[in-house]
Amino acid sequence: MGKYGWLDSHAHLSDERLFDRIENVMSLCEENLVKKILTICLNFDELEKAFILKEKYPQIDIAMGLFPTDYDLYTEENWARLLEVASDDRVVAIGEMGLDYYWEKDEENKKIQREHFIRQIEIAKKVNKPILIHSRDAAKDTIEILKEVKHFGIMHCYSYSVEMAKEFIKLGYTLSLAGPVTFKNAKEPKEVAKMVPMDRILIETDSPYLTPEPHRGQENEPGYVKHVGEYVANLKEIQDEVLQEAINKNYDLLFRQYK
Ligand SMILES: [Zn+2]
């Protein structure tokens, strides 16, 4: 028992709040048995920073994608660069990408988001790497696109209903649970955590955002994924080690295509 440890399937280590004190961040990971971190890059500067981190910390995996509302990044030059880095061995997934109708109310812009979401899935399909999906207030359109453009990957920081969760699972997606599951008043994420099958679950911090209890109010970091994990294991009435084994196996299965 205990050979797996925790794993953070979604963090933003290139964010200066974590990058500038990375030694500190990584030492808390060690202390809390967080043995793998997938860091998400939202532009090419962040990607360069992630490559530097990976030199020193091989337990860091890297993903790169264009965030739904970063419209100014949707240039032909960047599409070409994204396609190029997508096939870099150090980049294990494409994303986060998706739809964010919480921050965007304009129909024309929502349409732009959908087009660019599809375009990024196509890139991921070309290199056969999983996609990391950001979806907020846009469950229906997200499902529709994923039905149309079939691929595989992770619903990051899953925050929709139990019914929707079943839809995403049916489509083959893995659900990653984040800090909100630990919040006292968050009923739905707790129901989702109980329901999601052991072969479709991952956990994450989305640090430096969404700090879980008992650190809510402080800045989030990957070491805190342990609190998400312990909370979820408790909800599922299983040992921490059982959840650790599941998330590590799920992660490896998703990323095995090119490892
Ligand atoms: Zn993120």
mmCIF file of C-alpha atoms and ligand atoms in Angstrom:
data_model
loop_
_atom_site.group_PDB
_atom_site.id
_atom_site.type_symbol
_atom_site.label_atom_id
_atom_site.label_comp_id
_atom_site.label_asym_id
_atom_site.label_seq_id
_atom_site.Cartn_x
_atom_site.Cartn_y
_atom_site.Cartn_z
ATOM 1 C CA MET A 1 0.000 0.000 0.000
ATOM 2 C CA GLY A 2 0.974 3.571 -0.461
ATOM 3 C CA LYS A 3 3.174 3.074 -3.461
ATOM 4 C CA TYR A 4 1.241 5.497 -5.670
ATOM 5 C CA GLY A 5 0.809 8.815 -3.876
ATOM 6 C CA TRP A 6 -1.354 11.714 -5.045
ATOM 7 C CA LEU A 7 -1.424 13.297 -8.455
ATOM 8 C CA ASP A 8 -2.567 16.789 -9.495
ATOM 9 C CA SER A 9 -4.123 16.601 -12.938
ATOM 10 C CA HIS A 10 -4.422 20.367 -13.385
ATOM 11 C CA ALA A 11 -2.204 23.156 -12.065
ATOM 12 C CA HIS A 12 -0.761 26.365 -13.496
ATOM 13 C CA LEU A 13 2.864 26.218 -12.412
ATOM 14 C CA SER A 14 3.952 28.853 -14.932
ATOM 15 C CA ASP A 15 1.771 31.364 -13.130
ATOM 16 C CA GLU A 16 4.212 33.659 -11.349
ATOM 17 C CA ARG A 17 2.459 33.069 -8.016
ATOM 18 C CA LEU A 18 3.746 29.472 -8.158
ATOM 19 C CA PHE A 19 6.702 29.769 -10.538
ATOM 20 C CA ASP A 20 8.471 32.401 -8.435
ATOM 21 C CA ARG A 21 8.488 30.122 -5.385
ATOM 22 C CA ILE A 22 8.665 26.773 -7.132
ATOM 23 C CA GLU A 23 11.114 25.155 -4.714
ATOM 24 C CA ASN A 24 8.725 25.837 -1.922
ATOM 25 C CA VAL A 25 5.793 24.514 -3.975
ATOM 26 C CA MET A 26 7.605 21.324 -4.906
ATOM 27 C CA SER A 27 8.734 20.666 -1.366
ATOM 28 C CA LEU A 28 5.145 20.783 -0.102
ATOM 29 C CA CYS A 29 4.304 18.286 -2.868
ATOM 30 C CA GLU A 30 6.980 15.983 -1.543
ATOM 31 C CA GLU A 31 5.729 16.379 1.998
ATOM 32 C CA ASN A 32 2.129 15.634 0.943
ATOM 33 C CA LEU A 33 3.060 12.699 -1.342
ATOM 34 C CA VAL A 34 2.049 14.486 -4.551
ATOM 35 C CA LYS A 35 4.161 12.613 -7.059
ATOM 36 C CA LYS A 36 2.925 13.925 -10.393
ATOM 37 C CA ILE A 37 1.653 17.277 -11.594
ATOM 38 C CA LEU A 38 0.172 18.167 -14.949
ATOM 39 C CA THR A 39 0.869 21.831 -15.553
ATOM 40 C CA ILE A 40 -1.307 23.758 -17.974
ATOM 41 C CA CYS A 41 0.123 26.444 -20.253
ATOM 42 C CA LEU A 42 -2.184 29.016 -21.819
ATOM 43 C CA ASN A 43 0.362 30.766 -24.025
ATOM 44 C CA PHE A 44 3.843 30.192 -25.402
ATOM 45 C CA ASP A 45 5.649 32.138 -22.686
ATOM 46 C CA GLU A 46 4.064 29.860 -20.089
ATOM 47 C CA LEU A 47 5.127 26.888 -22.173
ATOM 48 C CA GLU A 48 8.766 28.022 -22.175
ATOM 49 C CA LYS A 49 8.608 28.372 -18.401
ATOM 50 C CA ALA A 50 7.123 24.883 -18.084
ATOM 51 C CA PHE A 51 9.957 23.413 -20.179
ATOM 52 C CA ILE A 52 12.422 24.998 -17.742
ATOM 53 C CA LEU A 53 10.547 23.477 -14.783
ATOM 54 C CA LYS A 54 10.502 20.034 -16.356
ATOM 55 C CA GLU A 55 14.299 20.054 -16.675
ATOM 56 C CA LYS A 56 14.552 20.245 -12.930
ATOM 57 C CA TYR A 57 11.420 18.311 -11.959
ATOM 58 C CA PRO A 58 10.733 15.362 -14.253
ATOM 59 C CA GLN A 59 7.533 14.557 -12.350
ATOM 60 C CA ILE A 60 5.941 17.576 -14.067
ATOM 61 C CA ASP A 61 3.937 16.837 -17.217
ATOM 62 C CA ILE A 62 3.012 19.627 -19.598
ATOM 63 C CA ALA A 63 -0.160 20.564 -21.477
ATOM 64 C CA MET A 64 -0.668 23.493 -23.812
ATOM 65 C CA GLY A 65 -3.856 25.014 -25.162
ATOM 66 C CA LEU A 66 -5.680 28.250 -25.836
ATOM 67 C CA PHE A 67 -8.206 29.358 -23.211
ATOM 68 C CA PRO A 68 -11.746 29.956 -24.556
ATOM 69 C CA THR A 69 -11.893 33.681 -23.816
ATOM 70 C CA ASP A 70 -8.316 34.532 -24.877
ATOM 71 C CA TYR A 71 -9.543 35.775 -28.263
ATOM 72 C CA ASP A 72 -6.426 37.810 -29.002
ATOM 73 C CA LEU A 73 -4.379 34.603 -29.029
ATOM 74 C CA TYR A 74 -6.432 33.077 -31.833
ATOM 75 C CA THR A 75 -4.085 34.123 -34.638
ATOM 76 C CA GLU A 76 -2.969 32.044 -37.588
ATOM 77 C CA GLU A 77 0.599 32.325 -36.333
ATOM 78 C CA ASN A 78 -0.413 30.821 -32.993
ATOM 79 C CA TRP A 79 -2.367 28.009 -34.632
ATOM 80 C CA ALA A 80 0.746 27.036 -36.524
ATOM 81 C CA ARG A 81 2.821 27.170 -33.349
ATOM 82 C CA LEU A 82 0.268 25.165 -31.409
ATOM 83 C CA LEU A 83 0.264 22.457 -34.038
ATOM 84 C CA GLU A 84 4.059 22.401 -33.886
ATOM 85 C CA VAL A 85 4.346 22.124 -30.092
ATOM 86 C CA ALA A 86 1.485 19.613 -29.970
ATOM 87 C CA SER A 87 3.834 17.013 -31.367
ATOM 88 C CA ASP A 88 6.631 17.862 -28.919
ATOM 89 C CA ASP A 89 7.223 14.820 -26.688
ATOM 90 C CA ARG A 90 7.209 16.960 -23.578
ATOM 91 C CA VAL A 91 3.652 18.118 -24.272
ATOM 92 C CA VAL A 92 1.377 15.279 -23.160
ATOM 93 C CA ALA A 93 -2.055 16.858 -23.663
ATOM 94 C CA ILE A 94 -3.766 19.698 -25.512
ATOM 95 C CA GLY A 95 -5.692 22.188 -23.380
ATOM 96 C CA GLU A 96 -7.150 23.631 -21.503
ATOM 97 C CA MET A 97 -9.624 24.513 -24.204
ATOM 98 C CA GLY A 98 -13.398 24.682 -24.335
ATOM 99 C CA LEU A 99 -16.322 26.994 -23.725
ATOM 100 C CA ASP A 100 -16.826 29.648 -21.085
ATOM 101 C CA TYR A 101 -20.277 31.250 -21.220
ATOM 102 C CA TYR A 102 -19.938 32.494 -17.662
ATOM 103 C CA TRP A 103 -17.463 35.179 -18.657
ATOM 104 C CA GLU A 104 -18.911 35.606 -22.143
ATOM 105 C CA LYS A 105 -22.507 36.589 -22.878
ATOM 106 C CA ASP A 106 -22.089 37.792 -26.467
ATOM 107 C CA GLU A 107 -23.486 35.245 -28.962
ATOM 108 C CA GLU A 108 -20.989 36.146 -31.660
ATOM 109 C CA ASN A 109 -18.074 35.522 -29.281
ATOM 110 C CA LYS A 110 -19.602 32.264 -28.081
ATOM 111 C CA LYS A 111 -19.624 31.153 -31.683
ATOM 112 C CA ILE A 112 -15.945 32.056 -31.962
ATOM 113 C CA GLN A 113 -15.281 29.945 -28.847
ATOM 114 C CA ARG A 114 -17.026 26.940 -30.392
ATOM 115 C CA GLU A 115 -15.050 27.229 -33.614
ATOM 116 C CA HIS A 116 -11.758 27.420 -31.758
ATOM 117 C CA PHE A 117 -12.685 24.596 -29.432
ATOM 118 C CA ILE A 118 -13.290 22.358 -32.435
ATOM 119 C CA ARG A 119 -10.095 23.521 -34.068
ATOM 120 C CA GLN A 120 -8.075 22.547 -30.991
ATOM 121 C CA ILE A 121 -9.725 19.134 -30.757
ATOM 122 C CA GLU A 122 -8.700 18.585 -34.375
ATOM 123 C CA ILE A 123 -5.096 19.362 -33.456
ATOM 124 C CA ALA A 124 -5.249 16.889 -30.556
ATOM 125 C CA LYS A 125 -6.659 14.251 -32.875
ATOM 126 C CA LYS A 126 -3.789 14.778 -35.286
ATOM 127 C CA VAL A 127 -1.210 14.037 -32.590
ATOM 128 C CA ASN A 128 -3.418 11.530 -30.736
ATOM 129 C CA LYS A 129 -3.110 13.252 -27.380
ATOM 130 C CA PRO A 130 -5.882 13.774 -24.824
ATOM 131 C CA ILE A 131 -7.736 17.066 -24.483
ATOM 132 C CA LEU A 132 -8.337 19.009 -21.260
ATOM 133 C CA ILE A 133 -11.715 20.667 -21.310
ATOM 134 C CA HIS A 134 -12.713 23.850 -19.559
ATOM 135 C CA SER A 135 -16.503 24.194 -19.631
ATOM 136 C CA ARG A 136 -18.472 26.749 -17.670
ATOM 137 C CA ASP A 137 -22.198 27.475 -18.078
ATOM 138 C CA ALA A 138 -21.950 25.691 -21.416
ATOM 139 C CA ALA A 139 -22.710 22.024 -20.716
ATOM 140 C CA LYS A 140 -25.127 21.531 -23.590
ATOM 141 C CA ASP A 141 -22.897 23.013 -26.296
ATOM 142 C CA THR A 142 -19.863 21.184 -24.893
ATOM 143 C CA ILE A 143 -21.650 17.829 -25.081
ATOM 144 C CA GLU A 144 -22.840 18.608 -28.590
ATOM 145 C CA ILE A 145 -19.330 19.375 -29.818
ATOM 146 C CA LEU A 146 -17.829 16.308 -28.132
ATOM 147 C CA LYS A 147 -20.479 14.129 -29.756
ATOM 148 C CA GLU A 148 -19.700 15.637 -33.123
ATOM 149 C CA VAL A 149 -15.908 15.669 -32.908
ATOM 150 C CA LYS A 150 -15.106 12.425 -31.168
ATOM 151 C CA HIS A 151 -11.940 12.283 -29.084
ATOM 152 C CA PHE A 152 -10.896 11.541 -25.498
ATOM 153 C CA GLY A 153 -9.616 13.349 -22.432
ATOM 154 C CA ILE A 154 -10.486 15.075 -19.193
ATOM 155 C CA MET A 155 -13.336 17.335 -18.054
ATOM 156 C CA HIS A 156 -11.250 19.641 -15.896
ATOM 157 C CA CYS A 157 -12.758 20.950 -12.642
ATOM 158 C CA TYR A 158 -16.016 19.180 -13.379
ATOM 159 C CA SER A 159 -18.810 21.384 -12.027
ATOM 160 C CA TYR A 160 -22.056 20.304 -13.680
ATOM 161 C CA SER A 161 -24.817 17.980 -12.484
ATOM 162 C CA VAL A 162 -24.775 14.249 -11.842
ATOM 163 C CA GLU A 163 -26.943 13.711 -14.949
ATOM 164 C CA MET A 164 -24.514 15.651 -17.138
ATOM 165 C CA ALA A 165 -21.623 13.732 -15.580
ATOM 166 C CA LYS A 166 -23.163 10.515 -16.827
ATOM 167 C CA GLU A 167 -23.347 12.010 -20.341
ATOM 168 C CA PHE A 168 -19.669 12.942 -20.343
ATOM 169 C CA ILE A 169 -18.740 9.518 -19.011
ATOM 170 C CA LYS A 170 -20.816 7.873 -21.718
ATOM 171 C CA LEU A 171 -18.818 9.849 -24.270
ATOM 172 C CA GLY A 172 -15.648 8.366 -22.797
ATOM 173 C CA TYR A 173 -14.424 11.324 -20.780
ATOM 174 C CA THR A 174 -12.738 11.266 -17.376
ATOM 175 C CA LEU A 175 -13.945 13.735 -14.738
ATOM 176 C CA SER A 176 -11.433 15.670 -12.684
ATOM 177 C CA LEU A 177 -12.665 16.983 -9.333
ATOM 178 C CA ALA A 178 -11.233 20.120 -7.764
ATOM 179 C CA GLY A 179 -11.362 22.183 -4.557
ATOM 180 C CA PRO A 180 -15.097 23.026 -4.658
ATOM 181 C CA VAL A 181 -15.919 19.419 -3.679
ATOM 182 C CA THR A 182 -14.547 20.284 -0.228
ATOM 183 C CA PHE A 183 -16.704 23.410 0.183
ATOM 184 C CA LYS A 184 -19.403 23.071 2.787
ATOM 185 C CA ASN A 185 -22.296 24.249 0.634
ATOM 186 C CA ALA A 186 -21.290 22.496 -2.576
ATOM 187 C CA LYS A 187 -23.851 19.687 -2.737
ATOM 188 C CA GLU A 188 -23.666 18.794 -6.408
ATOM 189 C CA PRO A 189 -19.880 18.196 -6.578
ATOM 190 C CA LYS A 190 -20.195 15.835 -3.614
ATOM 191 C CA GLU A 191 -22.938 13.855 -5.375
ATOM 192 C CA VAL A 192 -20.804 13.726 -8.510
ATOM 193 C CA ALA A 193 -17.820 12.513 -6.481
ATOM 194 C CA LYS A 194 -19.872 9.688 -5.014
ATOM 195 C CA MET A 195 -21.250 8.670 -8.395
ATOM 196 C CA VAL A 196 -18.227 8.892 -10.692
ATOM 197 C CA PRO A 197 -16.858 5.391 -11.365
ATOM 198 C CA MET A 198 -13.370 4.610 -10.089
ATOM 199 C CA ASP A 199 -12.047 4.176 -13.625
ATOM 200 C CA ARG A 200 -13.192 7.677 -14.664
ATOM 201 C CA ILE A 201 -11.989 9.828 -11.807
ATOM 202 C CA LEU A 202 -9.102 12.246 -11.398
ATOM 203 C CA ILE A 203 -8.421 15.028 -8.907
ATOM 204 C CA GLU A 204 -6.767 18.413 -9.309
ATOM 205 C CA THR A 205 -6.101 21.773 -7.706
ATOM 206 C CA ASP A 206 -6.380 24.229 -10.635
ATOM 207 C CA SER A 207 -3.856 26.124 -8.516
ATOM 208 C CA PRO A 208 -3.268 28.976 -7.923
ATOM 209 C CA TYR A 209 -7.092 29.144 -8.052
ATOM 210 C CA LEU A 210 -9.873 27.270 -6.210
ATOM 211 C CA THR A 211 -8.124 26.499 -2.929
ATOM 212 C CA PRO A 212 -9.707 23.525 -1.129
ATOM 213 C CA GLU A 213 -10.603 23.354 2.533
ATOM 214 C CA PRO A 214 -8.941 23.613 5.021
ATOM 215 C CA HIS A 215 -6.859 26.263 3.227
ATOM 216 C CA ARG A 216 -9.713 28.166 1.579
ATOM 217 C CA GLY A 217 -8.843 31.863 1.372
ATOM 218 C CA GLN A 218 -5.120 31.172 0.911
ATOM 219 C CA GLU A 219 -3.339 30.784 -2.404
ATOM 220 C CA ASN A 220 -3.714 27.304 -3.854
ATOM 221 C CA GLU A 221 -0.816 25.010 -4.769
ATOM 222 C CA PRO A 222 -0.453 21.423 -6.041
ATOM 223 C CA GLY A 223 0.454 20.063 -2.602
ATOM 224 C CA TYR A 224 -3.108 20.774 -1.557
ATOM 225 C CA VAL A 225 -4.468 18.163 -3.966
ATOM 226 C CA LYS A 226 -4.044 15.834 -1.024
ATOM 227 C CA HIS A 227 -6.982 17.591 0.677
ATOM 228 C CA VAL A 228 -9.177 17.124 -2.395
ATOM 229 C CA GLY A 229 -8.142 13.473 -2.507
ATOM 230 C CA GLU A 230 -8.766 12.783 1.152
ATOM 231 C CA TYR A 231 -12.148 14.453 0.936
ATOM 232 C CA VAL A 232 -13.188 12.463 -2.135
ATOM 233 C CA ALA A 233 -11.946 9.174 -0.659
ATOM 234 C CA ASN A 234 -14.012 9.909 2.423
ATOM 235 C CA LEU A 235 -17.142 10.613 0.327
ATOM 236 C CA LYS A 236 -16.611 7.379 -1.596
ATOM 237 C CA GLU A 237 -15.960 5.519 1.664
ATOM 238 C CA ILE A 238 -12.669 4.106 0.461
ATOM 239 C CA GLN A 239 -9.089 4.248 1.723
ATOM 240 C CA ASP A 240 -6.868 7.060 0.425
ATOM 241 C CA GLU A 241 -4.567 4.426 -1.106
ATOM 242 C CA VAL A 242 -7.421 2.973 -3.154
ATOM 243 C CA LEU A 243 -8.155 6.375 -4.661
ATOM 244 C CA GLN A 244 -4.448 7.012 -5.233
ATOM 245 C CA GLU A 245 -4.121 3.787 -7.162
ATOM 246 C CA ALA A 246 -7.210 4.598 -9.257
ATOM 247 C CA ILE A 247 -6.136 8.118 -10.225
ATOM 248 C CA ASN A 248 -2.628 6.989 -11.109
ATOM 249 C CA LYS A 249 -3.914 4.154 -13.278
ATOM 250 C CA ASN A 250 -6.510 6.403 -14.946
ATOM 251 C CA TYR A 251 -3.875 9.005 -15.669
ATOM 252 C CA ASP A 252 -1.443 6.476 -17.123
ATOM 253 C CA LEU A 253 -4.132 4.942 -19.274
ATOM 254 C CA LEU A 254 -5.108 8.327 -20.706
ATOM 255 C CA PHE A 255 -1.539 9.251 -21.512
ATOM 256 C CA ARG A 256 -0.151 5.872 -22.513
ATOM 257 C CA GLN A 257 -0.577 6.380 -26.271
ATOM 258 C CA TYR A 258 2.755 8.051 -26.688
ATOM 259 C CA LYS A 259 4.771 7.203 -23.604
HETATM 260 ZN ZN ZN B 1 -6.869 25.790 -15.498
#
